[in-house]
Short mmCIF file of C-alpha atoms in Angstrom, two decimals:
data_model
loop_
_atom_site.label_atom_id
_atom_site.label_comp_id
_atom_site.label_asym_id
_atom_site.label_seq_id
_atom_site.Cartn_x
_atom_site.Cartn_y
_atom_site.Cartn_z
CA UNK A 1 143.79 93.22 67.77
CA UNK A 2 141.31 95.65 65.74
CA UNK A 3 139.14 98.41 67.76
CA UNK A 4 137.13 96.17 69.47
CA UNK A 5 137.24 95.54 73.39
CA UNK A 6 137.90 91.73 73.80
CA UNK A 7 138.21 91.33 77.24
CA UNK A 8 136.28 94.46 79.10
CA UNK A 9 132.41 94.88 79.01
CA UNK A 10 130.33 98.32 79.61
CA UNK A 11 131.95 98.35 83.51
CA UNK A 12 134.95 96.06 83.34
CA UNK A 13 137.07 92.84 83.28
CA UNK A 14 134.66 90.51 85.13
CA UNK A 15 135.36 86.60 85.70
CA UNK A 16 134.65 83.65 88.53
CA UNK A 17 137.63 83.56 90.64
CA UNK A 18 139.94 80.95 90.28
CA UNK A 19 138.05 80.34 86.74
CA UNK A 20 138.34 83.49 84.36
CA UNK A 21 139.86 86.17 87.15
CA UNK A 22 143.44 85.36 88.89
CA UNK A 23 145.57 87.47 90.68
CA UNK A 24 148.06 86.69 87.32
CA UNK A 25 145.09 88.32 85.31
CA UNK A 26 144.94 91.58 87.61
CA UNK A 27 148.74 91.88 88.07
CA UNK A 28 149.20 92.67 84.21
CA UNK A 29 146.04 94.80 83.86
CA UNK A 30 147.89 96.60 86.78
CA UNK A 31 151.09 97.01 84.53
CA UNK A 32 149.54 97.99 81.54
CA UNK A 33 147.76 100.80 83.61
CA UNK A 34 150.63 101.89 85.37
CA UNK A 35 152.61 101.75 81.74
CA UNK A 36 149.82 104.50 80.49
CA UNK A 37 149.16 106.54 83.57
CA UNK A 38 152.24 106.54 85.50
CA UNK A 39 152.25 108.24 88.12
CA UNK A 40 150.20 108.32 91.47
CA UNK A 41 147.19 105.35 91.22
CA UNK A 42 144.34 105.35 93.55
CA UNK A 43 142.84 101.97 94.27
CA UNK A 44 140.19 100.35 96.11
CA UNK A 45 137.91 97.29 97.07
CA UNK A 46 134.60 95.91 97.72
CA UNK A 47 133.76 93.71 100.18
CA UNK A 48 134.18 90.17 98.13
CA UNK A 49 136.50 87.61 99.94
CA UNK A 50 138.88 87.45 96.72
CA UNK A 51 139.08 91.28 97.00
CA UNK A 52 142.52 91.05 99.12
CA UNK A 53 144.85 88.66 96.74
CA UNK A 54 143.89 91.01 93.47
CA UNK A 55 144.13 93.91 95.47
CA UNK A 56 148.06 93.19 95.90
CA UNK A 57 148.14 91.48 92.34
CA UNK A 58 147.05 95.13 90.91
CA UNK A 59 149.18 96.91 93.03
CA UNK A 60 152.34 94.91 92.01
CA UNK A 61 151.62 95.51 88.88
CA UNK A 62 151.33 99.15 89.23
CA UNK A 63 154.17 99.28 91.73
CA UNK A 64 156.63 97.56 88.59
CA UNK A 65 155.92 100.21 86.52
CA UNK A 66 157.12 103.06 88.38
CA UNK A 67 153.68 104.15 89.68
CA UNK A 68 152.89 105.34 93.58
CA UNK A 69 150.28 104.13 94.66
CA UNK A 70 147.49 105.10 97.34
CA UNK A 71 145.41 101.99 98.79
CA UNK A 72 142.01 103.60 99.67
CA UNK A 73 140.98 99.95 101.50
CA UNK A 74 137.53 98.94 100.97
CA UNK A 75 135.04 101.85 99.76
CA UNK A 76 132.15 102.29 97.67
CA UNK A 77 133.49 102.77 93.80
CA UNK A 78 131.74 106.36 93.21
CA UNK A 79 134.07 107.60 96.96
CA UNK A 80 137.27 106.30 94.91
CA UNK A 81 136.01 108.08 91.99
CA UNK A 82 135.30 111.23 93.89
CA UNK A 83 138.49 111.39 95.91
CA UNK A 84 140.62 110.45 92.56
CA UNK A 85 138.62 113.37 90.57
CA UNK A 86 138.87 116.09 93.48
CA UNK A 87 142.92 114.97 94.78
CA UNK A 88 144.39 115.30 91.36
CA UNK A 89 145.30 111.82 90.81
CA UNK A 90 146.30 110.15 87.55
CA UNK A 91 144.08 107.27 87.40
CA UNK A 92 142.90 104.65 89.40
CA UNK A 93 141.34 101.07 89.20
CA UNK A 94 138.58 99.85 91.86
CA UNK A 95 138.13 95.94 92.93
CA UNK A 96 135.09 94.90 92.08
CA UNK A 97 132.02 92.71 90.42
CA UNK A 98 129.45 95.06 91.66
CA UNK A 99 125.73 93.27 91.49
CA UNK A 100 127.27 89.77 89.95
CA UNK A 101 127.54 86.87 92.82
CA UNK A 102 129.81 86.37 95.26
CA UNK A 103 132.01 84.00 93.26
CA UNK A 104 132.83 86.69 90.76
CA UNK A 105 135.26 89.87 90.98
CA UNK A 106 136.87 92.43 88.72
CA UNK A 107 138.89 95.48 87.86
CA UNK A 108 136.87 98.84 86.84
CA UNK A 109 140.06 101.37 85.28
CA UNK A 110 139.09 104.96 86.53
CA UNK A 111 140.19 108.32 84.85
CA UNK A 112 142.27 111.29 86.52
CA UNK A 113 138.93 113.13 86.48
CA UNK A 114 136.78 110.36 87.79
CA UNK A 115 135.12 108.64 85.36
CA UNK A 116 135.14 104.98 83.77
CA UNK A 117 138.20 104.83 81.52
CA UNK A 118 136.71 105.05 77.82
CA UNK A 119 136.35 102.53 74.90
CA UNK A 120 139.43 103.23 73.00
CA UNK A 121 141.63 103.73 75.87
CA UNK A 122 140.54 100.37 77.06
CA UNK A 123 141.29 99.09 73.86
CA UNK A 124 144.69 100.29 74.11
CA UNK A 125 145.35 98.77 77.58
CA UNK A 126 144.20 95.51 76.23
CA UNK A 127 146.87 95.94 73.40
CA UNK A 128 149.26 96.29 76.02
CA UNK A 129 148.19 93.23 78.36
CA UNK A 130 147.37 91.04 75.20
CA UNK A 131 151.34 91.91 73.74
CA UNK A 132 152.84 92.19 77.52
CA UNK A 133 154.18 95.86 76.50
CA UNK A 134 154.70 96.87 80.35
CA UNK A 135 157.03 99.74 80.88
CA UNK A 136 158.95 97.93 83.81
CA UNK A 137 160.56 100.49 86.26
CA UNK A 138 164.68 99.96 87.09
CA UNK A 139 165.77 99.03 90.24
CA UNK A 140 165.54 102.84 91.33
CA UNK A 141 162.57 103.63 89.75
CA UNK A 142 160.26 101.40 90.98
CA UNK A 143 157.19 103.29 92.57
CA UNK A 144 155.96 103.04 96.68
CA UNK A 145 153.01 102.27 98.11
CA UNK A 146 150.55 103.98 100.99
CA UNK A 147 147.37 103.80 102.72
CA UNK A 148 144.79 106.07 103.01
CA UNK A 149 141.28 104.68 104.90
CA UNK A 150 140.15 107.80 106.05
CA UNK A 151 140.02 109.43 102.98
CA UNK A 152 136.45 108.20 103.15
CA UNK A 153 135.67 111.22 105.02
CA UNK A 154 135.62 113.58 101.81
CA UNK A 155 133.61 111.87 99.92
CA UNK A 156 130.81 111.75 103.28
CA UNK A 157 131.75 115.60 104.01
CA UNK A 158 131.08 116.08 99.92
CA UNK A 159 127.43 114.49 100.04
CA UNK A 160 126.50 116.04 103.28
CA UNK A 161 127.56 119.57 102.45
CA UNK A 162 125.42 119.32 99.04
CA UNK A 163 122.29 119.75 101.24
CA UNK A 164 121.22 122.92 104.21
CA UNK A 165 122.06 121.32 107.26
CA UNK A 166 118.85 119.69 109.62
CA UNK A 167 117.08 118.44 106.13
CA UNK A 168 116.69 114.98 107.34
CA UNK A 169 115.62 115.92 110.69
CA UNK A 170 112.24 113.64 111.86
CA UNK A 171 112.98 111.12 109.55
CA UNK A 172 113.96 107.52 109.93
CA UNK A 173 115.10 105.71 107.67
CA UNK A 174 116.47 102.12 107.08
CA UNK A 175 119.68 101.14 105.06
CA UNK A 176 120.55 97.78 103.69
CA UNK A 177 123.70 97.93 102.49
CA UNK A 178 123.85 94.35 101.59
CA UNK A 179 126.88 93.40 103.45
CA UNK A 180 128.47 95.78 101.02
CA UNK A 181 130.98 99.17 101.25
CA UNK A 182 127.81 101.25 101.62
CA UNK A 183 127.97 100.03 105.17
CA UNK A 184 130.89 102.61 105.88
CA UNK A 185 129.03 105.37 104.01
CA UNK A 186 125.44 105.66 103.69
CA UNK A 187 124.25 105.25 107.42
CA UNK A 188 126.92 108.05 107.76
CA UNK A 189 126.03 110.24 105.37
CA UNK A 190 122.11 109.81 106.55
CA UNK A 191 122.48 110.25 110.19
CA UNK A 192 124.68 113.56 109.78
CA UNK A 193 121.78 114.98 107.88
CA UNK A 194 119.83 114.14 110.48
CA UNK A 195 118.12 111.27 109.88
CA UNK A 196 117.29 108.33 112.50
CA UNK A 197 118.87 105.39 110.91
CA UNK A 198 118.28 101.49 110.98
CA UNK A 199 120.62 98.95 109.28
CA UNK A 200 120.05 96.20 107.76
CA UNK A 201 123.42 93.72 106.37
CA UNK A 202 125.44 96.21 107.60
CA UNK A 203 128.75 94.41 108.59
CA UNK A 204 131.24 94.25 105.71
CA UNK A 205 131.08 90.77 104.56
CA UNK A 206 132.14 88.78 101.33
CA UNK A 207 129.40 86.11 101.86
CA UNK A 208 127.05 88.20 101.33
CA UNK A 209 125.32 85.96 104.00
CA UNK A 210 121.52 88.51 103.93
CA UNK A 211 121.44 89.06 100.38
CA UNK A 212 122.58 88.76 97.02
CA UNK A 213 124.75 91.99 95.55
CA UNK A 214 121.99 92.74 93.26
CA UNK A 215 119.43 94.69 94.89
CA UNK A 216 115.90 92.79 94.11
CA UNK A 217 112.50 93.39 95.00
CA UNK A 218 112.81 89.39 96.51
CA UNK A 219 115.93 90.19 98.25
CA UNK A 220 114.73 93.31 100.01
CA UNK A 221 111.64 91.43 101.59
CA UNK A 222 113.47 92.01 105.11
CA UNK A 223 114.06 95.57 104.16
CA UNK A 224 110.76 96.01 103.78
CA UNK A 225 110.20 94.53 106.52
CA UNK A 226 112.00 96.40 108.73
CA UNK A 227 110.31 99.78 107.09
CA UNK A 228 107.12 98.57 108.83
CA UNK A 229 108.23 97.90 111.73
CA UNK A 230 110.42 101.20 112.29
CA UNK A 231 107.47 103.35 110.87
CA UNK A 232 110.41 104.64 109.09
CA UNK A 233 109.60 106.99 105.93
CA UNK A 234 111.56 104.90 103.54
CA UNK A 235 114.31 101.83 103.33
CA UNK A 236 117.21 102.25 100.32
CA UNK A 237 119.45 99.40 99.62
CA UNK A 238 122.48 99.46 97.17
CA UNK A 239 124.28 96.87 95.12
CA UNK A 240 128.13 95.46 95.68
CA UNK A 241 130.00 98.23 95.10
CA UNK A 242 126.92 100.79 96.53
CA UNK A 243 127.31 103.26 92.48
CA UNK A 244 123.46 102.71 92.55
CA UNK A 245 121.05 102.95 95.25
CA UNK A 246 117.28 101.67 95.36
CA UNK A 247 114.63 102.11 97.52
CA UNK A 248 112.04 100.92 98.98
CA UNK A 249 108.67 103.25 100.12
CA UNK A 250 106.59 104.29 103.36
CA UNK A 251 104.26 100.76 102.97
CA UNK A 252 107.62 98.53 102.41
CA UNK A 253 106.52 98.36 98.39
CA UNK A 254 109.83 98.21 95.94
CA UNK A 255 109.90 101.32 93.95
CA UNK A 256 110.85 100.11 90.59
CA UNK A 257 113.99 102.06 89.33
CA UNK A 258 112.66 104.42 86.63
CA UNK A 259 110.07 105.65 89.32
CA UNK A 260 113.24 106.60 91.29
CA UNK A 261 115.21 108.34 88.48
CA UNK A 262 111.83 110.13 87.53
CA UNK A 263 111.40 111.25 91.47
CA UNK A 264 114.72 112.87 91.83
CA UNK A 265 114.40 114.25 88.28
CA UNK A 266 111.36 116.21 89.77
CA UNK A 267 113.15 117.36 92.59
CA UNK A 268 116.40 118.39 90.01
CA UNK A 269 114.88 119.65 87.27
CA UNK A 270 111.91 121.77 89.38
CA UNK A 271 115.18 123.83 91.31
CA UNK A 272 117.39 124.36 88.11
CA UNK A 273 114.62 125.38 85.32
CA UNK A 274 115.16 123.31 81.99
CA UNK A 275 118.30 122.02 80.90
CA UNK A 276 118.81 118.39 79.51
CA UNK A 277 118.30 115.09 81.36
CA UNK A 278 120.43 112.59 79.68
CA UNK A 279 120.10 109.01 79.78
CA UNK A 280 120.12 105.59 77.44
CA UNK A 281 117.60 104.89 74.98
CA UNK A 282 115.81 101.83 76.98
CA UNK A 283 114.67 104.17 80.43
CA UNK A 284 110.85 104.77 80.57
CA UNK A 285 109.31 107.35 78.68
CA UNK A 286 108.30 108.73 82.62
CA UNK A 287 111.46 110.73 82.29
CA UNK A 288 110.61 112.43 79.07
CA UNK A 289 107.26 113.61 80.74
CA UNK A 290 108.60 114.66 83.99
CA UNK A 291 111.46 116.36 81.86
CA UNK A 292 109.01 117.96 79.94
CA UNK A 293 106.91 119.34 82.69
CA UNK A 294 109.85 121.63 83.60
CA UNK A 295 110.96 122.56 80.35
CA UNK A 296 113.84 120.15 80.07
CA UNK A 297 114.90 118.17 76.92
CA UNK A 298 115.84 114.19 77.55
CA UNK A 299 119.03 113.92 75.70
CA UNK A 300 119.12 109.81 74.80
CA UNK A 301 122.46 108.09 75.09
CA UNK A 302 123.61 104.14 73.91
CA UNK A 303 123.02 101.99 77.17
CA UNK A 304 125.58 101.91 79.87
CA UNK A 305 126.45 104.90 82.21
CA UNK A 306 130.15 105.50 81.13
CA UNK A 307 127.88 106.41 77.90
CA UNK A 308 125.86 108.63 79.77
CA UNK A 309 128.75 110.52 81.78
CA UNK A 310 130.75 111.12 78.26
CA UNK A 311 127.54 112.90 77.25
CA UNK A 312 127.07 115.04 79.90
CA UNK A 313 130.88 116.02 80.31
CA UNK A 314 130.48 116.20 76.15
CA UNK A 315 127.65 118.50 76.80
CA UNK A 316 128.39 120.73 79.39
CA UNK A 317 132.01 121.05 77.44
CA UNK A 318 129.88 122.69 74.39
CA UNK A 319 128.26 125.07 76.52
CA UNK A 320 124.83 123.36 77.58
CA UNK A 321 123.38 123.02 80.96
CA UNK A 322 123.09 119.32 82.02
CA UNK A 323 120.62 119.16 85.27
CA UNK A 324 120.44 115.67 85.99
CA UNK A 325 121.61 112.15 84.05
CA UNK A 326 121.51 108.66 84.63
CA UNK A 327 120.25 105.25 83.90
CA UNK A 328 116.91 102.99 84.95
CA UNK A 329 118.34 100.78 87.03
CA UNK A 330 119.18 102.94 90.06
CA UNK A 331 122.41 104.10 88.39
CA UNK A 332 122.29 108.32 88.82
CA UNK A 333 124.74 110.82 87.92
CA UNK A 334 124.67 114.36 89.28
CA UNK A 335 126.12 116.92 87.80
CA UNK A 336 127.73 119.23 90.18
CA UNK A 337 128.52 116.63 92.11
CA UNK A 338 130.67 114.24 89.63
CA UNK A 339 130.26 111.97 86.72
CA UNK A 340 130.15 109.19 87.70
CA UNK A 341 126.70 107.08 89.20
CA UNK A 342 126.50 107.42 92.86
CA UNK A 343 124.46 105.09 94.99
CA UNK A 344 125.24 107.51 98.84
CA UNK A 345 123.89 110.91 96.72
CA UNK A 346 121.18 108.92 95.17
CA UNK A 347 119.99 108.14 98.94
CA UNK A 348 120.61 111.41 100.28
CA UNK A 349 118.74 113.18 97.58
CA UNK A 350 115.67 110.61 98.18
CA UNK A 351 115.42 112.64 102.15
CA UNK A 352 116.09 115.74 100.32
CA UNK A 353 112.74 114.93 97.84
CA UNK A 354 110.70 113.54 100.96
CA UNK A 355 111.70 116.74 102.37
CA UNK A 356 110.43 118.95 99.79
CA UNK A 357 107.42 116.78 99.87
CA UNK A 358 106.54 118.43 103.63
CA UNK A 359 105.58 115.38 105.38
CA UNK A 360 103.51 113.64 102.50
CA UNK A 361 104.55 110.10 102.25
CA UNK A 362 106.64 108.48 99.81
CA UNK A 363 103.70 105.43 98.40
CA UNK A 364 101.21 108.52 97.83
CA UNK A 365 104.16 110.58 96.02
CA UNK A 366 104.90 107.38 93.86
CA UNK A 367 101.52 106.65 93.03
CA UNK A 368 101.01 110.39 91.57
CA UNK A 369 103.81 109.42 89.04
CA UNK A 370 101.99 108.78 85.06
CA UNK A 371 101.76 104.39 85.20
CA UNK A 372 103.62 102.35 82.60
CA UNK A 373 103.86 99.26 81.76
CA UNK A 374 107.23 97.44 81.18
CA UNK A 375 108.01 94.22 79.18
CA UNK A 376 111.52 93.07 79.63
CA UNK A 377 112.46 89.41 77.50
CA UNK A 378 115.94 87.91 76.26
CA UNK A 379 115.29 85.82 73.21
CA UNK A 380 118.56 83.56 72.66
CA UNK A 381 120.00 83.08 68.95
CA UNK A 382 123.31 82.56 67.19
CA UNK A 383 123.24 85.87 65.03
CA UNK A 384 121.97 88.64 67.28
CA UNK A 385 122.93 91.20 64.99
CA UNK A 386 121.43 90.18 61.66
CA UNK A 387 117.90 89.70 63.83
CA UNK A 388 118.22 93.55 64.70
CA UNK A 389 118.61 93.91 61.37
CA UNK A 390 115.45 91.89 60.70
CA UNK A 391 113.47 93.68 62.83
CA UNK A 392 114.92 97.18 61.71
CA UNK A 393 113.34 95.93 58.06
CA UNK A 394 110.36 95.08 59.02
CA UNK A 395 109.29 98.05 60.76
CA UNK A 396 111.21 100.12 58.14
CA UNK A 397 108.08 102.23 57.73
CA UNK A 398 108.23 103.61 61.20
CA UNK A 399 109.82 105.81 63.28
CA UNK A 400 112.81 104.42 64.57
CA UNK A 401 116.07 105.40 65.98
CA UNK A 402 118.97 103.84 65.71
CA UNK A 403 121.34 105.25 68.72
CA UNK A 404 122.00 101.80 70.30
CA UNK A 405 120.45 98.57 68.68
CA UNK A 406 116.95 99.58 66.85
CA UNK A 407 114.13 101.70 68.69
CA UNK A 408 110.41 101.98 67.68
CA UNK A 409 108.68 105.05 68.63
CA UNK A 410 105.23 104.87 68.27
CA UNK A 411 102.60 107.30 69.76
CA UNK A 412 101.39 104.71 72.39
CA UNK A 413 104.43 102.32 72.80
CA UNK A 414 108.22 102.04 72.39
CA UNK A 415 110.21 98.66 71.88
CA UNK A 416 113.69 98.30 71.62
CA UNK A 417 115.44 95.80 70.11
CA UNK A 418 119.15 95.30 70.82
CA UNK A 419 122.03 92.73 70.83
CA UNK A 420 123.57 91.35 74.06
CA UNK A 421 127.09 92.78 74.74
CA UNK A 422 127.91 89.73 76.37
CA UNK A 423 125.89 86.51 75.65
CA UNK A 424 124.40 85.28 71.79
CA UNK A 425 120.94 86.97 72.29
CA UNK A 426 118.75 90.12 71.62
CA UNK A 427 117.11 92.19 74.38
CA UNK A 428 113.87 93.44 74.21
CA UNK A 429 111.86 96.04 76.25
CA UNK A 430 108.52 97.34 75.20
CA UNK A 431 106.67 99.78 77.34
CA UNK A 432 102.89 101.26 77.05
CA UNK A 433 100.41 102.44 79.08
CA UNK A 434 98.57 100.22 78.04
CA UNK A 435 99.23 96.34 78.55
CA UNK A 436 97.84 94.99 76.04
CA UNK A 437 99.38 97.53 73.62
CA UNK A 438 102.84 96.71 75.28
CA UNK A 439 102.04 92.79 74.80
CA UNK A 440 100.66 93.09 71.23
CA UNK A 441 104.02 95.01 69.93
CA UNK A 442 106.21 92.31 71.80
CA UNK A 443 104.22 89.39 69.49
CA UNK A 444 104.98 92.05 66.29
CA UNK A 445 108.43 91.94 66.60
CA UNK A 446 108.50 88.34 67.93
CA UNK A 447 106.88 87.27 64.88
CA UNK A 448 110.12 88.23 62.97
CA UNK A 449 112.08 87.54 65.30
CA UNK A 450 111.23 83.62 65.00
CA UNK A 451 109.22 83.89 61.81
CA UNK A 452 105.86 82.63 63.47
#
């Protein structure tokens, strides 16, 4: 078995349904949760039309082992993760393929205090499903099941009490919850801070019949759209299970992710005076400036935000103030909020910046932000690993860290170099301010990396 996930990736067991992810698949994962965690289980859905048959599949299997267990019905992951964390439950496991297509779904195992159940525990509950070790319940001890829908409300209630009442008021804003669980939340949370709102996909559907789950700058084109023609001050969409939030600015233009993080990290960092920003090694150097221009430290994690909430909870346990974490990819974890990435706080905390702002608009606050330059390739190859290590040897004479895959730090330009966690390739991501310094470092390492 060794100490190495088989099955689970950074967020989950994902598969095509009917290919890779059955209801047989879920039911066990369900038993070897409810074999380490018995006791009352909190679970939940997204929108996808498979969502149903491994909903009951995981509850059986929780249900066998003697566990009670609370079905929250369809919800955004972060509002199961909030109302597990603040109702004392013992764990809980969420429904879901977030951004992937429609075709795919998946189980995400959530922790009594609501974050992403970590590496080695996951490891164990492999062990478990690989060896069928299930601690099956007797007759009399078999656990019961309930619903609870409008426990929704706490996690709205949470979000809008985190902000002085009226702060959205004279705003509109649009909402494009791509057919997703957002659609119960964000418009919600937006209007009761007094926002006008417009929707966009806002019926829950598993067809995703607007948009893909993954929120792209090609996919939000009617989002944008709709912007213009609302005069509204800015459009946020989120992905399939709505634990990120992007956005989209006054002149319909996609704000690309890191501007986001480095926007709210502003508005953060400027009301709690230093503390550390932490994040993984490939966001943009933006964050270490903004960081630095309120005397905050960027604290750099491996990539993935379960990574990134260990760190902070890690953190805050040894006494340090965290202000603000998170990843580039709209991903953002607040601190006295929970830790876990939360696409609804994410969008209320975008009124509460334009608020700040006093009426300036969002495209001239963006364009204020230091410009970089991001290059972003996959190069496929049977070893990934020994080309990292290639590359780590031939810029030996650097400086380079070596916190997830290799990075190169150089005064003008950083490039990281890392193995895929999923498919035989290496990542890359160079950024500059500078193009042509960006493009020149990406033919460096590509020179080793193909030996031409």
């Amino acid at each position: 078995m060794g100490n190495e996930k088989q099955m689970f990736g950074t967020n989950g067991v994902r598969g095509v349904i009917g290919e890779t992810m059955t209801p047989a698949l879920v039911l066990k994962i369900g038993a070897a949760l409810g074999s380490m965690r018995r006791g009352r289980i909190a679970v939940g859905r997204d929108t996808r039309t498979s969502g149903e048959a491994l909903t009951h599949a995981l509850k059986a299997g929780l249900l066998m082992t003697g566990c009670d267990v609370v079905d929250m019905g369809i919800l955004p992951t972060p509002a199961l993760q909030y109302i597990i964390k603040t109702n004392r439950f013992d764990g809980g496991a969420m429904i879901t393929a977030s951004h992937n297509p429609p075709e795919y779904n998946g189980v995400k195992i959530i922790e009594a205090d609501g974050t992403e159940m970590a590496d080695e525990e996951i490891v164990q509950l492999e062990g478990r499903y690989f060896n069928e070790e299930f601690d099956v319940a007797d007759w009399d001890g078999v656990g019961s099941e309930s619903v609870a829908p409008d426990r929704l409300e706490e996690y709205i209630e949470a979000i809008v009490g985190h902000f002085p009442a009226g702060i959205g008021a004279g705003m509109t804003v649009v909402v494009d919850p791509g057919s997703g669980p957002a659609a119960l939340t964000t418009p919600i949370i937006l209007s009761r801070m007094g926002c006008r709102v417009h929707t966009i996909n806002a019926r829950l559907d598993g067809t995703f019949p607007g948009r893909m789950p993954e929120p792209t700058a090609e996919g939000l084109q009617p989002l944008s759209e709709m912007v213009l023609a609302t005069g509204a001050n800015f459009g946020v969409a989120h992905d399939g299970d709505a634990d990120r939030a992007v956005f989209v600015d006054t002149i319909g233009r996609y704000i690309e992710e890191n501007y986001e993080f480095g926007l709210i990290e502003d508005y953060i960092c400027a009301r709690n005076g230093g503390g550390l920003v932490v994040t993984p090694v490939a966001t943009s150097r933006l964050i270490r400036d903004i960081a630095e221009k309120h005397d905050c430290t960027v604290d750099y994690t491996p990539v993935g935000s379960i990574y990134v909430a260990r760190r902070m909870l890690g953190l805050i346990g040894e006494g340090r103030k965290v202000s603000f974490g998170g990843e580039g990819n709209g991903g953002l974890i607040y601190p006295d909020h929970q830790f876990c990435r939360d696409g609804g706080m994410t969008a209320a905390m975008m009124v509460a910046v334009l608020a700040s702002h006093k009426g300036r608009k969002l495209s001239d606050i963006v364009d204020e932000l230091p410009a970089y330059h991001l290059v972003k390739e996959k190069h496929h190859t049977a070893d990934p690993a020994a080309l990292v290590r290639a590359v780590e040897e031939a810029f030996a004479g650097e400086t380079i860290e070596k916190i997830d895959g290799i990075k190169i730090i150089r005064e003008n330009v950083w490039a990281l170099v890392r193995a895929s966690g999923t498919e035989p390739m290496i990542r890359v991501m160079i950024e500059a301010k500078d193009p042509a310094v960006a493009d020149a470092m990406y033919h460096e390492i590509m020179k080793v990396a193909t030996g031409r």
